[in-house]
Amino acid sequence: MILTVTLNTALDLTYRVPALTPHTTHRVTDVVERPGGKGLNVARVLAALGHETVVTGFAGGPTGEVLRALLTPLPVRDALVPTAGATRRTVAVADRATGDTTQFNEPGPHICPAEWAAFLDSYETLLGQADAVALCGSLPPGIHVGAYAELIRRSRAAGVPVLLDTSGEPLRRGIAARPDLIKPNADELAQLTGAREPLRATRDARRRGAHAVAASLGADGVLAATPDGTWQATPPAPVRGNPTGAGDSAVAGLLSGLVEDLPWPQRLARAVALATATVLAPAAGEFDAGAYEELLPRVQVATA
Amino acid sequence: MILTVTLNTALDLTYRVPALTPHTTHRVTDVVERPGGKGLNVARVLAALGHETVVTGFAGGPTGEVLRALLTPLPVRDALVPTAGATRRTVAVADRATGDTTQFNEPGPHICPAEWAAFLDSYETLLGQADAVALCGSLPPGIHVGAYAELIRRSRAAGVPVLLDTSGEPLRRGIAARPDLIKPNADELAQLTGAREPLRATRDARRRGAHAVAASLGADGVLAATPDGTWQATPPAPVRGNPTGAGDSAVAGLLSGLVEDLPWPQRLARAVALATATVLAPAAGEFDAGAYEELLPRVQVATA
């Protein structure tokens, strides 16, 4: 199975309003609740690709109960660890006319040392059954900034390939523990390396410790620097839509390709086709399966 | 005891952000959860004034459970009726620098006919113990627009004085059932009567069926047209602060004065002092008890 870790899960709320006007009152016409956090999005896509998938991280309080209830009907196994605090909410306010979204992210519950220890115990057990693991998203309050580095060391000790998708100091610290793959976007990459030019920044990120780096560059696709070579995969044509979750779908493409032992160009094509099919889907964070099948053979992969 | 009815209760969330910028992502630095809906705010103030207070209306789902848990430590009795749907949330996003607030209100759960019937049964029982009742706020989906008129008729049949604080069509229909008092703000009054001039609009609202009308006019205080005369009560000086809940505090002042059988000028002075002390309180919807005591003798009440 594939394990995805979301330490700061979220109950994602989407509010539809006619148009956002600061400092006024809005009647929300439509409310959607979804289980959220990057690792949960990745897991949903992995399951849709036919992979047995387990989600872990923390969930707690009334919002955590709602999140777990929303996970129940999905084809992913819930191995979330209880926390005393309440799972955070995120609120995405979408303008009805334009689809433009204004996002509010709560910080998340404080994780105490005993809860972190319980998580590590559970993580070790799950690693014993895992073919690969993805570490996704921000750290909740109370978790030390080197937490991902610790999880990477344990994965490597267990012989389980590990992908890291985070930003800032947790990414910087995580890379030093030599993950198999990182998937920064252009901003995260520039913040990490100080270099704006993607090829240079991607190679620089490898030198910092990541075995492979797959940078998601929006409409420019994915640029990957790996031990086997450097490639750029680009979608056949620009698309319009909601980019929410496109990066998570790319992670699912990369990770499934790794587990299936596909050559890098095929992994990258899958990542780009899934990300593009996610932008095209009407619901944020879902991917359009028909568009994915149609796009996959048309993604261009070239040596960079 | 005093009964307050909030058919569309809410779990009120306040998010503090550095500044709201549409179509960007905001990290919320501070989250406050409060039991909300106008009648709940009124009840809190009545309890602080020393009145035995009971709250009813609907609560349901995980958000309803949180709301009821937040009510438990407060000195008000919870007589909320269960509903299958989930209690709505409201999200107030406050800019840290200016305190300006952007509000998002979910619509609320759909109330089915059996739930409404259960509420009416409970309401009849509570009326038997009530000295006065306040009907507050919007109607949730599924409740017919004449619902407040029905509750007013039942209060009057039971000999219990009834105050109505709502807007739009529910206010228009409610007035026709001859409530003892309505407390519109300037906009609600103008929408009801078509008249912008407050004195004319207030008198017109009385002619439509309300025995007394106390219009809250923000910094201009409260203008009341009653069977005993017409008065305007004004705060001693303009104040700056958060007006959220000031109208609800005014309702509590009017209702407590009615139950204590105070002369109208004293009721109005209390309403204005409470509303002003609410604007001055640091937390939205709370009132500053010291400011209230200090303001009360300084409110000006003049015949209008």
XYZ file of C-alpha atoms in Angstrom:
608
model
C 0.000 0.000 0.000
C 0.904 3.680 -0.290
C 0.898 5.756 2.898
C 0.173 9.490 2.877
C 0.914 11.614 5.946
C -1.056 14.808 6.653
C -0.005 16.126 10.059
C -2.277 19.181 9.731
C -5.483 17.730 8.224
C -8.357 20.153 7.635
C -12.085 20.269 7.232
C -12.244 22.205 3.956
C -15.298 24.452 3.551
C -16.140 26.039 0.214
C -18.546 28.985 0.348
C -20.093 30.307 -2.839
C -20.986 34.018 -2.762
C -22.149 36.332 -5.568
C -18.947 38.402 -5.208
C -16.569 39.134 -2.341
C -16.714 42.743 -1.124
C -14.417 43.447 1.850
C -16.052 44.807 5.021
C -19.616 43.856 4.055
C -21.916 40.947 4.959
C -22.299 38.033 2.520
C -25.115 35.534 2.374
C -23.449 32.224 1.479
C -25.615 30.488 -1.129
C -23.837 27.148 -1.153
C -21.676 25.285 1.391
C -19.515 22.244 0.559
C -17.571 20.322 3.259
C -14.645 18.104 2.229
C -11.924 16.205 4.076
C -8.810 18.270 3.374
C -5.079 18.609 3.730
C -2.638 17.800 0.928
C -2.029 14.158 1.901
C -5.760 13.405 1.891
C -6.062 14.867 -1.620
C -3.085 12.788 -2.766
C -4.659 9.660 -1.265
C -7.965 10.207 -3.067
C -6.174 10.414 -6.429
C -4.000 7.366 -5.644
C -7.130 5.380 -4.786
C -8.771 6.500 -8.042
C -5.672 5.176 -9.871
C -6.296 1.778 -8.240
C -3.705 1.893 -5.445
C -4.419 0.631 -1.956
C -3.958 3.774 0.123
C -3.752 4.567 3.828
C -3.966 8.068 5.320
C -2.394 9.076 8.603
C -1.728 12.281 10.534
C -3.891 13.803 13.266
C -7.612 14.411 13.692
C -9.478 15.657 16.755
C -12.479 17.500 18.151
C -15.859 17.935 16.449
C -14.263 19.039 13.166
C -12.040 15.936 13.256
C -15.116 13.743 13.715
C -16.780 15.340 10.697
C -13.593 14.870 8.666
C -13.411 11.163 9.590
C -17.103 10.687 8.781
C -16.478 12.238 5.342
C -13.528 9.835 4.806
C -15.607 6.731 5.613
C -17.237 6.295 2.177
C -13.937 6.948 0.324
C -11.711 4.044 -0.802
C -8.842 5.031 1.521
C -8.084 3.494 4.919
C -8.249 5.935 7.854
C -5.244 5.501 10.178
C -5.430 9.049 11.615
C -4.168 9.434 15.179
C -6.429 11.196 17.725
C -5.452 14.604 19.080
C -7.097 16.495 21.963
C -7.431 19.728 19.971
C -9.862 20.294 17.138
C -8.877 19.736 13.508
C -8.581 23.092 11.741
C -11.017 24.405 9.170
C -10.103 26.081 5.918
C -12.653 28.365 4.255
C -12.487 28.985 0.506
C -14.824 31.780 -0.583
C -15.528 31.441 -4.313
C -17.034 34.310 -6.325
C -19.947 32.921 -8.311
C -19.263 34.938 -11.449
C -15.483 34.578 -11.818
C -14.680 31.522 -9.678
C -11.897 33.564 -8.028
C -11.213 32.202 -4.559
C -10.282 33.903 -1.290
C -8.810 31.466 1.207
C -8.737 31.503 5.038
C -6.664 28.813 6.774
C -6.966 28.193 10.519
C -3.638 27.331 12.198
C -4.607 23.854 13.472
C -4.569 22.235 16.910
C -1.515 22.113 19.172
C 0.010 18.620 19.134
C 1.500 17.601 22.486
C 4.630 15.406 22.868
C 2.602 12.322 23.883
C 0.469 12.628 20.736
C 3.574 12.970 18.560
C 5.026 9.854 20.238
C 1.767 7.958 19.553
C 1.960 9.082 15.926
C 5.565 7.848 15.587
C 4.580 4.416 16.962
C 1.720 4.164 14.481
C 3.979 5.436 11.652
C 6.558 2.696 12.320
C 3.847 0.040 12.135
C 2.390 1.474 8.923
C 5.866 1.710 7.314
C 6.116 -2.059 7.708
C 3.243 -2.429 5.220
C 4.066 0.506 2.900
C 5.536 0.479 -0.617
C 6.010 4.261 -0.508
C 5.150 7.211 1.701
C 4.239 10.838 0.967
C 4.761 13.537 3.630
C 2.470 16.419 2.780
C 1.714 19.966 3.840
C 2.333 22.265 6.771
C 3.154 21.310 10.357
C 0.552 21.966 13.069
C 1.557 23.981 16.155
C 3.611 21.999 18.666
C 5.364 19.804 16.081
C 9.097 20.555 15.859
C 10.343 21.966 12.571
C 12.594 18.936 12.019
C 9.623 16.536 12.172
C 9.704 15.690 8.460
C 13.447 15.013 8.637
C 12.719 12.527 11.424
C 9.967 10.816 9.386
C 12.276 10.655 6.340
C 15.073 9.018 8.368
C 12.628 6.412 9.663
C 11.302 5.705 6.147
C 14.819 5.302 4.805
C 15.737 3.010 7.710
C 12.675 0.891 6.852
C 13.646 0.860 3.154
C 10.450 2.676 2.104
C 10.819 5.366 -0.616
C 9.661 8.768 0.658
C 8.312 11.868 -1.114
C 8.271 15.232 0.669
C 5.851 17.991 -0.344
C 6.084 20.939 2.017
C 7.611 24.418 2.121
C 9.776 26.786 4.145
C 11.918 25.560 7.013
C 10.273 22.082 7.220
C 11.290 21.580 3.550
C 14.821 22.888 4.148
C 15.278 20.588 7.151
C 13.586 17.689 5.401
C 15.881 17.803 2.371
C 18.922 17.390 4.586
C 17.538 13.967 5.594
C 17.809 12.884 1.897
C 14.248 12.124 0.772
C 13.846 10.156 -2.455
C 11.820 12.926 -4.050
C 10.578 16.438 -3.354
C 7.850 18.236 -5.329
C 8.154 21.980 -4.745
C 6.299 24.534 -6.829
C 8.167 27.463 -8.377
C 7.797 29.716 -5.313
C 8.829 27.024 -2.846
C 11.822 26.167 -5.003
C 12.933 29.795 -5.249
C 12.476 30.265 -1.499
C 14.565 27.144 -0.839
C 17.441 27.816 -3.225
C 17.380 31.564 -3.767
C 17.448 30.867 -7.530
C 14.540 31.991 -9.735
C 15.613 30.120 -12.883
C 13.792 26.736 -12.596
C 16.485 24.436 -14.059
C 19.206 25.936 -11.909
C 16.966 25.908 -8.808
C 15.881 22.292 -9.394
C 19.496 21.120 -9.722
C 20.473 23.174 -6.671
C 17.689 21.491 -4.640
C 19.126 18.082 -5.603
C 22.564 19.127 -4.384
C 20.994 19.999 -1.006
C 20.112 16.355 -0.454
C 16.993 15.308 -2.396
C 17.692 12.266 -4.599
C 15.270 13.648 -7.160
C 13.407 16.942 -7.522
C 10.174 17.321 -9.516
C 9.204 20.976 -9.610
C 5.619 21.826 -10.580
C 5.607 24.932 -12.764
C 1.882 25.481 -13.399
C 1.149 25.793 -17.123
C 4.796 24.909 -17.862
C 4.273 21.406 -16.430
C 6.856 19.571 -14.340
C 10.654 19.906 -14.438
C 12.511 16.956 -12.903
C 16.181 16.538 -11.987
C 16.851 12.869 -11.156
C 19.802 10.446 -10.952
C 18.669 9.122 -14.367
C 18.512 12.482 -16.132
C 16.680 15.778 -16.334
C 13.322 16.175 -18.106
C 10.541 18.680 -18.580
C 6.995 17.418 -19.146
C 4.470 19.937 -20.486
C 0.711 19.765 -21.068
C -0.395 19.675 -24.727
C -2.155 23.051 -24.441
C -2.875 25.689 -21.771
C -6.112 25.066 -19.852
C -8.424 27.292 -17.808
C -9.946 26.162 -14.524
C -9.367 25.849 -10.795
C -5.744 24.941 -9.961
C -6.647 23.888 -6.360
C -5.283 20.396 -5.788
C -3.343 20.208 -9.068
C -0.057 19.906 -7.160
C -1.503 17.117 -5.005
C -2.598 15.230 -8.133
C 0.942 15.609 -9.510
C 2.278 14.068 -6.272
C -0.114 11.131 -6.721
C 1.117 10.678 -10.306
C 4.771 10.717 -9.269
C 4.249 8.367 -6.330
C 2.138 5.830 -8.250
C 4.770 5.866 -11.014
C 7.486 5.211 -8.452
C 5.603 2.261 -6.916
C 4.889 0.865 -10.403
C 8.589 1.331 -11.254
C 7.800 3.330 -14.391
C 10.638 5.130 -16.191
C 10.885 8.824 -15.235
C 9.381 10.195 -18.485
C 6.208 8.120 -17.890
C 5.986 9.204 -14.254
C 6.241 12.840 -15.313
C 3.657 12.440 -18.091
C 1.264 10.912 -15.568
C 1.883 13.747 -13.079
C 1.244 16.427 -15.710
C -1.859 14.699 -17.120
C -3.342 14.299 -13.626
C -2.562 17.906 -12.642
C -4.095 19.226 -15.870
C -7.186 16.993 -15.472
C -7.546 18.431 -11.939
C -7.554 22.014 -13.228
C -10.260 20.970 -15.709
C -12.544 19.260 -13.139
C -15.582 21.289 -12.017
C -15.102 20.464 -8.283
C -11.912 21.787 -6.641
C -9.414 18.998 -5.911
C -11.140 16.328 -8.023
C -9.706 15.203 -11.362
C -11.596 14.579 -14.587
C -10.902 10.898 -15.374
C -11.892 11.235 -19.049
C -9.641 14.261 -19.526
C -6.782 12.372 -17.823
C -7.019 9.416 -20.236
C -7.209 11.762 -23.188
C -4.296 13.982 -22.024
C -1.856 11.248 -20.945
C -0.537 10.259 -24.419
C -0.349 13.937 -25.460
C 1.943 15.224 -22.681
C 5.309 16.243 -24.157
C 8.385 14.998 -22.295
C 11.758 16.405 -23.378
C 15.288 16.205 -21.971
C 16.070 19.469 -20.193
C -38.227 33.829 33.264
C -37.601 35.499 29.917
C -37.660 33.314 26.808
C -35.627 34.146 23.714
C -36.284 32.347 20.418
C -33.536 31.919 17.812
C -34.879 29.723 15.021
C -31.621 30.032 13.035
C -28.928 29.708 15.717
C -25.319 29.825 14.546
C -21.862 28.797 15.561
C -20.131 32.183 15.220
C -16.483 32.023 14.180
C -14.264 35.115 14.338
C -11.044 34.947 12.298
C -8.346 37.543 12.811
C -6.166 38.203 9.750
C -3.526 40.902 9.140
C -5.703 42.407 6.367
C -8.282 40.991 3.961
C -7.103 40.921 0.335
C -9.639 39.376 -2.072
C -8.488 36.368 -4.117
C -5.446 35.606 -1.974
C -4.715 33.104 0.812
C -4.844 34.247 4.452
C -3.260 32.587 7.430
C -5.765 33.040 10.265
C -3.808 34.017 13.389
C -6.650 33.725 15.878
C -9.943 31.766 15.930
C -12.794 32.428 18.388
C -15.933 30.227 18.504
C -19.100 31.597 20.137
C -22.708 30.445 20.359
C -24.519 32.835 18.026
C -27.793 34.033 16.651
C -29.517 37.193 17.882
C -31.676 35.524 20.551
C -28.634 33.882 22.141
C -26.889 37.260 22.338
C -30.011 38.809 23.898
C -30.176 35.970 26.440
C -26.557 36.451 27.509
C -27.180 40.134 28.230
C -30.462 39.401 30.066
C -28.651 36.865 32.245
C -25.920 39.421 32.989
C -28.672 41.820 34.109
C -29.825 39.171 36.589
C -32.823 37.752 34.730
C -33.580 34.044 34.601
C -33.361 33.310 30.881
C -34.229 30.363 28.653
C -33.134 29.998 25.019
C -35.015 28.013 22.408
C -34.922 27.511 18.651
C -33.145 24.741 16.751
C -29.720 23.117 16.975
C -28.404 20.089 15.123
C -25.410 18.252 13.702
C -21.791 18.569 14.850
C -21.945 22.389 14.811
C -25.105 22.256 16.930
C -23.318 20.043 19.462
C -20.453 22.531 19.687
C -22.937 25.389 20.110
C -24.716 23.571 22.965
C -21.398 22.730 24.634
C -20.472 26.437 24.490
C -23.852 27.333 26.080
C -23.369 24.939 29.002
C -21.170 27.184 31.178
C -23.367 30.257 30.527
C -26.125 31.254 32.973
C -28.930 30.593 30.450
C -31.071 27.461 30.224
C -30.794 25.517 26.951
C -34.242 24.502 25.634
C -33.126 24.203 21.986
C -35.045 21.673 19.896
C -33.049 19.095 17.879
C -32.991 19.270 14.093
C -31.576 16.672 11.686
C -29.536 19.231 9.725
C -26.423 20.951 10.982
C -26.561 24.351 12.681
C -25.087 26.992 10.372
C -21.751 28.710 10.865
C -21.085 32.396 10.463
C -17.537 33.553 9.778
C -16.481 37.097 10.694
C -13.063 37.980 9.267
C -11.604 40.892 11.236
C -8.658 42.914 9.905
C -6.083 43.167 12.649
C -5.109 46.769 11.925
C -8.499 48.421 11.444
C -10.923 45.969 13.090
C -13.068 46.149 9.923
C -15.091 42.963 9.564
C -16.117 40.938 6.523
C -18.998 38.584 7.297
C -20.032 35.262 5.711
C -23.346 33.737 6.837
C -24.283 30.153 5.963
C -28.009 29.693 5.204
C -28.798 27.212 7.996
C -30.345 23.747 8.038
C -33.700 22.888 6.451
C -36.359 22.494 9.152
C -38.950 19.815 8.339
C -42.654 20.052 9.333
C -42.285 17.471 12.153
C -39.428 19.521 13.673
C -41.485 22.703 13.479
C -44.387 20.882 15.187
C -42.019 19.687 17.938
C -40.808 23.269 18.375
C -44.384 24.582 18.690
C -45.155 22.013 21.394
C -42.057 23.011 23.332
C -42.830 26.723 22.795
C -46.340 26.337 24.289
C -44.868 24.676 27.376
C -42.178 27.353 27.777
C -44.767 30.164 27.340
C -46.504 28.817 30.434
C -43.419 29.791 32.489
C -42.446 32.993 30.628
C -42.829 36.639 31.702
C -41.875 37.823 28.211
C -40.585 36.417 24.942
C -38.232 37.771 22.275
C -38.398 36.422 18.706
C -35.051 37.129 17.069
C -33.335 36.949 13.709
C -33.786 35.276 10.355
C -35.828 32.169 9.548
C -33.991 28.992 8.517
C -34.927 27.252 5.242
C -38.180 25.263 5.473
C -39.865 27.569 7.997
C -42.841 29.406 6.491
C -42.571 33.182 6.259
C -45.549 33.648 8.601
C -43.852 31.668 11.389
C -43.250 34.701 13.615
C -46.885 35.779 13.201
C -47.906 32.334 14.451
C -45.557 32.568 17.468
C -46.864 36.080 18.261
C -50.486 34.895 18.190
C -49.638 32.061 20.571
C -47.782 34.426 22.928
C -50.709 36.821 22.952
C -53.162 33.972 23.570
C -50.994 32.936 26.530
C -50.895 36.535 27.806
C -47.106 36.772 27.439
C -45.689 40.072 26.078
C -43.734 39.507 22.868
C -40.923 41.455 21.198
C -40.088 40.849 17.522
C -36.628 41.630 16.099
C -36.371 40.494 12.497
C -36.459 42.011 9.008
C -38.032 41.766 5.561
C -41.145 39.709 4.961
C -41.051 37.878 8.343
C -41.165 41.335 10.009
C -43.979 42.543 7.754
C -46.049 39.430 8.434
C -45.160 39.450 12.124
C -46.332 43.024 12.665
C -49.790 42.135 11.373
C -50.111 39.713 14.327
C -49.775 42.736 16.691
C -46.583 42.134 18.717
C -46.122 44.245 21.856
C -42.851 45.682 20.565
C -40.613 45.615 17.499
C -36.997 46.818 17.409
C -36.035 47.515 13.800
C -32.876 49.384 12.833
C -33.042 52.319 10.418
C -32.674 50.147 7.293
C -35.265 47.594 8.408
C -37.670 50.381 9.288
C -37.236 52.088 5.913
C -37.648 48.761 4.102
C -40.853 48.082 6.060
C -42.521 51.471 5.721
C -40.942 53.022 2.645
C -40.238 56.127 4.767
C -36.652 57.279 5.392
C -37.480 59.906 8.043
C -37.199 57.964 11.350
C -40.057 59.587 13.307
C -42.495 59.209 10.442
C -41.345 55.625 9.769
C -41.568 54.667 13.447
C -45.136 55.987 13.713
C -46.047 54.288 10.438
C -44.734 50.963 11.782
C -47.022 51.342 14.815
C -50.011 51.889 12.553
C -49.186 48.585 10.801
C -49.906 46.694 14.021
C -46.999 46.890 16.493
C -48.178 48.217 19.889
C -44.827 49.926 20.321
C -41.843 50.491 18.035
C -38.315 51.116 19.319
C -36.050 51.901 16.367
C -32.282 51.606 16.920
C -30.549 54.425 15.065
C -26.871 53.721 15.759
C -25.103 56.795 17.157
C -28.492 58.586 17.336
C -29.716 56.104 19.970
C -33.249 54.736 20.095
C -36.462 56.359 18.905
C -39.628 54.871 20.405
C -43.269 55.360 19.490
C -45.454 53.821 22.219
C -49.039 54.055 23.523
C -47.635 56.242 26.352
C -45.762 58.688 24.154
C -42.845 59.136 21.780
C -39.241 59.510 22.998
C -35.721 59.610 21.677
C -32.900 58.368 23.904
C -29.363 59.308 22.867
C -25.922 58.334 24.188
C -23.997 61.086 26.027
C -21.252 61.148 23.375
C -20.326 59.317 20.164
C -18.202 56.196 20.737
C -15.885 54.170 18.534
C -15.812 50.378 18.574
C -17.424 47.242 17.196
C -21.210 47.632 16.765
C -21.746 43.827 16.451
C -24.416 42.825 18.952
C -25.342 46.392 19.963
C -28.885 45.886 18.641
C -29.203 42.642 20.591
C -28.102 44.404 23.779
C -30.741 47.068 23.108
C -33.369 44.302 22.844
C -32.219 42.922 26.203
C -32.528 46.391 27.724
C -36.041 46.905 26.374
C -37.228 43.452 27.395
C -35.790 43.587 30.914
C -37.393 47.011 31.353
C -40.734 45.623 30.213
C -40.565 42.707 32.665
C -39.532 45.073 35.485
C -42.420 47.363 34.476
C -40.132 50.392 34.188
C -41.523 53.593 32.630
C -40.604 53.924 28.932
C -37.890 56.588 29.407
C -36.012 54.253 31.779
C -36.361 51.298 29.417
C -34.948 53.372 26.584
C -32.084 54.709 28.696
C -31.178 51.135 29.617
C -31.326 50.020 25.963
C -29.072 52.862 24.827
C -26.585 52.410 27.689
C -26.340 48.660 27.001
C -25.947 49.141 23.248
C -23.236 51.768 23.771
C -21.435 49.586 26.330
C -21.503 46.770 23.742
C -19.818 48.937 21.105
C -17.140 49.789 23.708
C -16.440 46.155 24.745
C -13.282 44.607 23.280
C -15.008 41.278 22.363
C -17.786 41.427 19.747
C -21.236 40.938 21.298
C -20.143 41.353 24.913
C -20.952 44.500 26.900
C -18.646 46.415 29.219
C -20.443 46.312 32.594
C -18.469 49.242 34.032
C -19.208 51.406 30.995
C -22.909 50.460 31.241
C -23.169 51.625 34.888
C -21.326 54.819 34.049
C -23.387 55.559 30.905
C -26.859 54.746 32.262
C -27.476 58.020 34.198
C -26.003 60.077 31.349
C -28.284 58.891 28.529
C -30.507 61.769 27.366
C -34.208 60.958 26.944
C -36.398 63.608 25.301
C -39.968 63.666 24.029
C -39.922 63.390 20.241
